[in-house]
Amino acid sequence: EFNHPVVDAIVVKLKDGQLQIPFSEVVVLLAVSISLKQSMGNIPEYITQDEDIFLVDDVMDKQIIDTDGARVVRVNDIELVRVNGNMIVSNVDVGTLGIMRRMGLSKLARAFLPFFKKEPNQGCISWDFVEPLRHDQSMRLKVPVGKLADLHPSDLAEIIGDLSHTETGEFLDNLNIKQLADTLEEIEPDYQASLVKDMSDEKVADLLEEMSPDEAADLLAELLADRSESLLELMEDEEAKDVRKLLLFHEESAGGLMTTDYVSVRPDLNAEQTIKRLREIGEEAELIYYVYVTDDENHLIGVFSLSDLIMAQPEIKVTEFMHKRVISVNLKDEQDEIAQVVS
């Protein structure tokens, strides 16, 4: 089996329509004229399958996402290679050479390449990294959207910056709620608001629940007050409570900048018990770099990093390796004051 598409048929345009010829009937494809094994009248027409891709209609001159370079590019040409008797799609060409090749100027382009110190295959992207930008129902069958799952949210945010408003909406529809929430967190709140403007309230509420409380509060602050309140009503009570708390503070104050998403433990736990606690928290712990130690009244008494925890002996209490001199600020302190403290 091939990971790259295999050419199953060629489309021949006729005066009164077109004919799809099975590739098995083709003697020579990459030549001035295409030779067939028998006359066209004797060749059974190829029947299109749901998963088939029409390279000219679906790929050529279309915008695609290069999932290796995390960018949006346009396909100027398609490279086919013969492997074990099959013709497969190897690469797509998104460079200048692809355009010149289609204009019949490939020899001229190659002659100038040495002066620009470019390799002949520069601008080619392996099909492994091709993700079509638009996915109508048929293209969802033809090319799985799974490649986007490998991209970091910051890469997805970069791609969104290259798209038009219409294209952005189509692109966002291809992301699941978790991917979409993580991606929005990489974007400025005012732009986030424009991206969710046309989404249903139910979907936006789900997004807000996936986002960290401080990011969710920043987004809600950019929306109209009526919609913001409606979204809070749709959110789960616990998540909405954290966000409402943050919305009470000015966005440039400590309360407006902080998150309520943190991990705290009691001072009577030892290192082994604390690690077990973090495992119970699950995915949330992946975002945690520091663990806070609080007393029964939820007062902060110390802090330690994950590296402190890993290096500690299992039976040692957290109070023995935590940092007791904790630098903190008040909820209403402005960000320039906080910056001075950090400095």
GROMACS .gro file of C-alpha atoms in nm:
model
  343
    1GLU     CA    1   0.000   0.000   0.000
    2PHE     CA    2   0.105   0.361  -0.063
    3ASN     CA    3   0.064   0.655   0.174
    4HIS     CA    4   0.054   0.879  -0.132
    5PRO     CA    5  -0.239   0.874  -0.378
    6VAL     CA    6  -0.208   0.628  -0.666
    7VAL     CA    7  -0.325   0.735  -1.012
    8ASP     CA    8  -0.621   0.509  -1.095
    9ALA     CA    9  -0.751   0.686  -1.405
   10ILE     CA   10  -0.697   0.975  -1.645
   11VAL     CA   11  -0.966   1.216  -1.759
   12VAL     CA   12  -0.980   1.281  -2.133
   13LYS     CA   13  -1.177   1.586  -2.244
   14LEU     CA   14  -1.384   1.534  -2.560
   15LYS     CA   15  -1.590   1.777  -2.769
   16ASP     CA   16  -1.911   1.644  -2.619
   17GLY     CA   17  -1.794   1.580  -2.263
   18GLN     CA   18  -1.520   1.378  -2.101
   19LEU     CA   19  -1.412   1.016  -2.058
   20GLN     CA   20  -1.239   0.851  -1.761
   21ILE     CA   21  -0.989   0.588  -1.873
   22PRO     CA   22  -0.850   0.332  -1.623
   23PHE     CA   23  -0.476   0.378  -1.574
   24SER     CA   24  -0.434   0.005  -1.637
   25GLU     CA   25  -0.516   0.080  -2.002
   26VAL     CA   26  -0.239   0.340  -2.033
   27VAL     CA   27   0.093   0.236  -2.192
   28VAL     CA   28   0.279   0.567  -2.151
   29LEU     CA   29   0.158   0.862  -1.943
   30LEU     CA   30   0.449   1.105  -1.918
   31ALA     CA   31   0.507   1.165  -2.288
   32VAL     CA   32   0.412   1.405  -2.566
   33SER     CA   33   0.115   1.181  -2.645
   34ILE     CA   34  -0.050   0.925  -2.417
   35SER     CA   35  -0.052   0.575  -2.563
   36LEU     CA   36  -0.332   0.330  -2.482
   37LYS     CA   37  -0.329  -0.050  -2.494
   38GLN     CA   38  -0.635  -0.062  -2.720
   39SER     CA   39  -0.873   0.169  -2.902
   40MET     CA   40  -1.086   0.392  -2.683
   41GLY     CA   41  -1.403   0.225  -2.807
   42ASN     CA   42  -1.297  -0.103  -2.644
   43ILE     CA   43  -1.194   0.044  -2.309
   44PRO     CA   44  -1.447   0.026  -2.020
   45GLU     CA   45  -1.494   0.365  -1.853
   46TYR     CA   46  -1.352   0.407  -1.503
   47ILE     CA   47  -1.623   0.446  -1.237
   48THR     CA   48  -1.543   0.721  -0.984
   49GLN     CA   49  -1.516   0.615  -0.617
   50ASP     CA   50  -1.605   0.831  -0.314
   51GLU     CA   51  -1.244   0.855  -0.199
   52ASP     CA   52  -1.108   0.960  -0.541
   53ILE     CA   53  -0.924   1.291  -0.579
   54PHE     CA   54  -0.934   1.483  -0.907
   55LEU     CA   55  -0.584   1.630  -0.909
   56VAL     CA   56  -0.668   1.915  -1.147
   57ASP     CA   57  -1.003   2.009  -0.992
   58ASP     CA   58  -0.928   1.938  -0.624
   59VAL     CA   59  -0.557   2.019  -0.587
   60MET     CA   60  -0.408   2.221  -0.875
   61ASP     CA   61  -0.415   2.600  -0.817
   62LYS     CA   62  -0.584   2.544  -0.482
   63GLN     CA   63  -0.464   2.681  -0.148
   64ILE     CA   64  -0.335   2.413   0.086
   65ILE     CA   65  -0.185   2.403   0.433
   66ASP     CA   66   0.176   2.290   0.447
   67THR     CA   67   0.160   2.109   0.782
   68ASP     CA   68   0.540   2.078   0.794
   69GLY     CA   69   0.605   2.450   0.748
   70ALA     CA   70   0.278   2.560   0.915
   71ARG     CA   71   0.188   2.797   0.631
   72VAL     CA   72  -0.074   2.849   0.364
   73VAL     CA   73   0.048   2.808   0.004
   74ARG     CA   74  -0.093   2.761  -0.345
   75VAL     CA   75  -0.026   2.451  -0.556
   76ASN     CA   76   0.142   2.546  -0.885
   77ASP     CA   77   0.221   2.196  -1.007
   78ILE     CA   78   0.198   1.830  -0.904
   79GLU     CA   79   0.480   1.577  -0.924
   80LEU     CA   80   0.401   1.219  -1.028
   81VAL     CA   81   0.657   0.937  -1.000
   82ARG     CA   82   0.647   0.572  -1.103
   83VAL     CA   83   0.687   0.319  -0.819
   84ASN     CA   84   0.664  -0.057  -0.884
   85GLY     CA   85   0.452  -0.007  -1.192
   86ASN     CA   86   0.219   0.242  -1.022
   87MET     CA   87   0.207   0.617  -1.079
   88ILE     CA   88   0.181   0.799  -0.746
   89VAL     CA   89   0.153   1.162  -0.633
   90SER     CA   90   0.489   1.239  -0.475
   91ASN     CA   91   0.503   1.614  -0.415
   92VAL     CA   92   0.321   1.935  -0.487
   93ASP     CA   93   0.519   2.233  -0.616
   94VAL     CA   94   0.436   2.566  -0.454
   95GLY     CA   95   0.739   2.753  -0.589
   96THR     CA   96   0.814   2.972  -0.888
   97LEU     CA   97   0.957   2.679  -1.081
   98GLY     CA   98   0.616   2.515  -1.082
   99ILE     CA   99   0.458   2.818  -1.248
  100MET     CA  100   0.733   2.848  -1.509
  101ARG     CA  101   0.713   2.476  -1.586
  102ARG     CA  102   0.343   2.512  -1.667
  103MET     CA  103   0.426   2.809  -1.892
  104GLY     CA  104   0.674   2.594  -2.083
  105LEU     CA  105   0.973   2.782  -1.940
  106SER     CA  106   1.119   2.510  -1.719
  107LYS     CA  107   1.451   2.500  -1.910
  108LEU     CA  108   1.489   2.875  -1.873
  109ALA     CA  109   1.407   2.858  -1.502
  110ARG     CA  110   1.661   2.583  -1.439
  111ALA     CA  111   1.926   2.784  -1.625
  112PHE     CA  112   1.880   3.074  -1.382
  113LEU     CA  113   1.858   2.859  -1.065
  114PRO     CA  114   2.238   2.846  -1.007
  115PHE     CA  115   2.249   3.228  -0.996
  116PHE     CA  116   1.994   3.229  -0.716
  117LYS     CA  117   2.165   2.936  -0.539
  118LYS     CA  118   1.841   2.738  -0.528
  119GLU     CA  119   1.789   2.366  -0.554
  120PRO     CA  120   1.563   2.247  -0.841
  121ASN     CA  121   1.320   2.087  -0.595
  122GLN     CA  122   1.298   2.394  -0.370
  123GLY     CA  123   0.935   2.484  -0.323
  124CYS     CA  124   0.818   2.121  -0.329
  125ILE     CA  125   0.612   1.978  -0.045
  126SER     CA  126   0.571   1.606   0.012
  127TRP     CA  127   0.212   1.484  -0.007
  128ASP     CA  128   0.264   1.366   0.354
  129PHE     CA  129   0.236   1.731   0.462
  130VAL     CA  130  -0.047   1.844   0.234
  131GLU     CA  131  -0.374   1.944   0.400
  132PRO     CA  132  -0.641   2.092   0.168
  133LEU     CA  133  -0.768   2.423   0.300
  134ARG     CA  134  -1.129   2.365   0.200
  135HIS     CA  135  -1.305   2.046   0.306
  136ASP     CA  136  -1.647   2.002   0.154
  137GLN     CA  137  -1.818   1.671   0.225
  138SER     CA  138  -1.640   1.492  -0.059
  139MET     CA  139  -1.294   1.621   0.033
  140ARG     CA  140  -1.344   1.504   0.393
  141LEU     CA  141  -1.366   1.152   0.250
  142LYS     CA  142  -1.067   1.197   0.022
  143VAL     CA  143  -0.810   1.352   0.256
  144PRO     CA  144  -0.839   1.297   0.634
  145VAL     CA  145  -0.809   1.612   0.846
  146GLY     CA  146  -0.587   1.432   1.097
  147LYS     CA  147  -0.269   1.612   0.990
  148LEU     CA  148  -0.389   1.929   1.162
  149ALA     CA  149  -0.386   1.746   1.495
  150ASP     CA  150  -0.005   1.730   1.475
  151LEU     CA  151   0.032   2.108   1.464
  152HIS     CA  152   0.101   2.317   1.772
  153PRO     CA  153  -0.171   2.576   1.853
  154SER     CA  154   0.078   2.857   1.781
  155ASP     CA  155   0.130   2.710   1.431
  156LEU     CA  156  -0.246   2.698   1.377
  157ALA     CA  157  -0.267   3.062   1.490
  158GLU     CA  158   0.002   3.155   1.234
  159ILE     CA  159  -0.199   2.982   0.960
  160ILE     CA  160  -0.514   3.172   1.059
  161GLY     CA  161  -0.320   3.495   1.013
  162ASP     CA  162  -0.264   3.404   0.646
  163LEU     CA  163  -0.631   3.341   0.568
  164SER     CA  164  -0.920   3.559   0.459
  165HIS     CA  165  -1.227   3.592   0.681
  166THR     CA  166  -1.421   3.333   0.479
  167GLU     CA  167  -1.130   3.090   0.468
  168THR     CA  168  -1.075   3.131   0.843
  169GLY     CA  169  -1.433   3.022   0.916
  170GLU     CA  170  -1.391   2.710   0.702
  171PHE     CA  171  -1.056   2.634   0.861
  172LEU     CA  172  -1.188   2.667   1.217
  173ASP     CA  173  -1.471   2.428   1.135
  174ASN     CA  174  -1.208   2.157   1.081
  175LEU     CA  175  -1.071   2.186   1.436
  176ASN     CA  176  -1.221   2.008   1.733
  177ILE     CA  177  -1.320   2.210   2.040
  178LYS     CA  178  -0.994   2.141   2.229
  179GLN     CA  179  -0.777   2.238   1.928
  180LEU     CA  180  -0.986   2.547   1.866
  181ALA     CA  181  -0.967   2.659   2.230
  182ASP     CA  182  -0.589   2.610   2.244
  183THR     CA  183  -0.550   2.799   1.914
  184LEU     CA  184  -0.764   3.092   2.027
  185GLU     CA  185  -0.544   3.128   2.334
  186GLU     CA  186  -0.255   3.209   2.098
  187ILE     CA  187  -0.450   3.501   1.944
  188GLU     CA  188  -0.519   3.851   2.079
  189PRO     CA  189  -0.862   3.880   2.251
  190ASP     CA  190  -1.000   4.140   2.006
  191TYR     CA  191  -0.925   3.907   1.713
  192GLN     CA  192  -1.066   3.613   1.911
  193ALA     CA  193  -1.392   3.806   1.939
  194SER     CA  194  -1.412   3.852   1.562
  195LEU     CA  195  -1.349   3.481   1.506
  196VAL     CA  196  -1.632   3.368   1.736
  197LYS     CA  197  -1.874   3.637   1.620
  198ASP     CA  198  -2.068   3.405   1.387
  199MET     CA  199  -2.036   3.088   1.599
  200SER     CA  200  -2.338   2.960   1.790
  201ASP     CA  201  -2.355   3.048   2.160
  202GLU     CA  202  -2.346   2.676   2.247
  203LYS     CA  203  -2.017   2.627   2.062
  204VAL     CA  204  -1.859   2.941   2.209
  205ALA     CA  205  -1.964   2.833   2.560
  206ASP     CA  206  -1.795   2.497   2.503
  207LEU     CA  207  -1.483   2.683   2.386
  208LEU     CA  208  -1.480   2.905   2.694
  209GLU     CA  209  -1.497   2.599   2.919
  210GLU     CA  210  -1.191   2.453   2.745
  211MET     CA  211  -0.992   2.776   2.769
  212SER     CA  212  -0.804   2.875   3.084
  213PRO     CA  213  -1.019   3.105   3.302
  214ASP     CA  214  -0.807   3.416   3.242
  215GLU     CA  215  -0.815   3.368   2.863
  216ALA     CA  216  -1.190   3.305   2.874
  217ALA     CA  217  -1.240   3.624   3.079
  218ASP     CA  218  -1.035   3.828   2.830
  219LEU     CA  219  -1.247   3.699   2.540
  220LEU     CA  220  -1.577   3.766   2.719
  221ALA     CA  221  -1.461   4.120   2.798
  222GLU     CA  222  -1.434   4.184   2.422
  223LEU     CA  223  -1.792   4.074   2.351
  224LEU     CA  224  -2.112   4.270   2.391
  225ALA     CA  225  -2.235   4.259   2.751
  226ASP     CA  226  -2.562   4.082   2.664
  227ARG     CA  227  -2.388   3.803   2.473
  228SER     CA  228  -2.118   3.773   2.737
  229GLU     CA  229  -2.380   3.718   3.006
  230SER     CA  230  -2.569   3.466   2.788
  231LEU     CA  231  -2.249   3.269   2.736
  232LEU     CA  232  -2.174   3.264   3.108
  233GLU     CA  233  -2.524   3.124   3.167
  234LEU     CA  234  -2.454   2.843   2.920
  235MET     CA  235  -2.120   2.749   3.081
  236GLU     CA  236  -2.085   2.489   3.355
  237ASP     CA  237  -2.131   2.652   3.698
  238GLU     CA  238  -1.777   2.588   3.823
  239GLU     CA  239  -1.606   2.728   3.512
  240ALA     CA  240  -1.843   3.024   3.495
  241LYS     CA  241  -1.777   3.106   3.862
  242ASP     CA  242  -1.401   3.133   3.803
  243VAL     CA  243  -1.449   3.351   3.498
  244ARG     CA  244  -1.701   3.581   3.669
  245LYS     CA  245  -1.449   3.631   3.950
  246LEU     CA  246  -1.181   3.744   3.703
  247LEU     CA  247  -1.421   3.976   3.518
  248LEU     CA  248  -1.456   4.184   3.835
  249PHE     CA  249  -1.105   4.321   3.792
  250HIS     CA  250  -0.962   4.569   3.543
  251GLU     CA  251  -0.781   4.386   3.261
  252GLU     CA  252  -0.447   4.553   3.344
  253SER     CA  253  -0.464   4.476   3.717
  254ALA     CA  254  -0.323   4.167   3.888
  255GLY     CA  255  -0.677   4.028   3.920
  256GLY     CA  256  -0.739   4.080   3.549
  257LEU     CA  257  -0.406   3.922   3.451
  258MET     CA  258  -0.410   3.622   3.684
  259THR     CA  259  -0.559   3.277   3.633
  260THR     CA  260  -0.753   3.071   3.885
  261ASP     CA  261  -0.627   2.755   3.717
  262TYR     CA  262  -0.353   2.631   3.951
  263VAL     CA  263  -0.269   2.333   4.172
  264SER     CA  264  -0.239   2.357   4.548
  265VAL     CA  265  -0.167   2.095   4.815
  266ARG     CA  266  -0.185   2.082   5.192
  267PRO     CA  267   0.139   2.107   5.397
  268ASP     CA  268   0.099   1.759   5.552
  269LEU     CA  269   0.152   1.580   5.218
  270ASN     CA  270   0.487   1.423   5.131
  271ALA     CA  271   0.650   1.416   4.786
  272GLU     CA  272   0.508   1.075   4.691
  273GLN     CA  273   0.153   1.172   4.789
  274THR     CA  274   0.185   1.499   4.598
  275ILE     CA  275   0.292   1.320   4.278
  276LYS     CA  276  -0.009   1.088   4.317
  277ARG     CA  277  -0.229   1.397   4.354
  278LEU     CA  278  -0.092   1.548   4.033
  279ARG     CA  279  -0.159   1.223   3.847
  280GLU     CA  280  -0.521   1.236   3.963
  281ILE     CA  281  -0.557   1.584   3.820
  282GLY     CA  282  -0.462   1.443   3.479
  283GLU     CA  283  -0.436   1.672   3.179
  284GLU     CA  284  -0.449   1.991   3.387
  285ALA     CA  285  -0.112   1.901   3.540
  286GLU     CA  286   0.049   1.927   3.195
  287LEU     CA  287   0.006   2.305   3.219
  288ILE     CA  288   0.141   2.330   3.573
  289TYR     CA  289   0.498   2.436   3.645
  290TYR     CA  290   0.456   2.530   4.009
  291VAL     CA  291   0.257   2.376   4.294
  292TYR     CA  292   0.133   2.601   4.573
  293VAL     CA  293   0.111   2.498   4.939
  294THR     CA  294  -0.191   2.638   5.124
  295ASP     CA  295  -0.325   2.599   5.478
  296ASP     CA  296  -0.677   2.499   5.582
  297GLU     CA  297  -0.798   2.856   5.527
  298ASN     CA  298  -0.646   2.861   5.175
  299HIS     CA  299  -0.368   3.101   5.272
  300LEU     CA  300  -0.049   3.070   5.065
  301ILE     CA  301   0.242   2.947   5.276
  302GLY     CA  302   0.489   2.818   5.014
  303VAL     CA  303   0.557   2.712   4.657
  304PHE     CA  304   0.772   2.455   4.478
  305SER     CA  305   0.845   2.366   4.116
  306LEU     CA  306   0.794   2.028   3.951
  307SER     CA  307   1.172   1.983   3.942
  308ASP     CA  308   1.183   2.041   4.322
  309LEU     CA  309   0.917   1.772   4.360
  310ILE     CA  310   1.091   1.515   4.138
  311MET     CA  311   1.426   1.561   4.314
  312ALA     CA  312   1.276   1.521   4.665
  313GLN     CA  313   1.280   1.187   4.848
  314PRO     CA  314   0.932   1.023   4.847
  315GLU     CA  315   0.878   1.046   5.225
  316ILE     CA  316   0.984   1.413   5.266
  317LYS     CA  317   0.703   1.658   5.348
  318VAL     CA  318   0.646   1.940   5.100
  319THR     CA  319   0.712   2.193   5.378
  320GLU     CA  320   1.076   2.077   5.384
  321PHE     CA  321   1.154   2.160   5.021
  322MET     CA  322   0.901   2.434   4.940
  323HIS     CA  323   1.014   2.796   4.903
  324LYS     CA  324   0.873   2.993   5.195
  325ARG     CA  325   0.972   3.339   5.073
  326VAL     CA  326   0.693   3.389   4.824
  327ILE     CA  327   0.680   3.715   4.632
  328SER     CA  328   0.320   3.817   4.568
  329VAL     CA  329   0.109   4.118   4.466
  330ASN     CA  330  -0.237   4.240   4.553
  331LEU     CA  331  -0.539   4.183   4.329
  332LYS     CA  332  -0.577   4.552   4.240
  333ASP     CA  333  -0.210   4.626   4.172
  334GLU     CA  334  -0.158   4.765   3.820
  335GLN     CA  335   0.058   4.583   3.568
  336ASP     CA  336   0.339   4.841   3.575
  337GLU     CA  337   0.370   4.788   3.951
  338ILE     CA  338   0.369   4.411   3.899
  339ALA     CA  339   0.640   4.446   3.632
  340GLN     CA  340   0.858   4.632   3.881
  341VAL     CA  341   0.813   4.350   4.135
  342VAL     CA  342   0.907   4.089   3.873
  343SER     CA  343   1.208   4.297   3.768
   0.00000   0.00000   0.00000
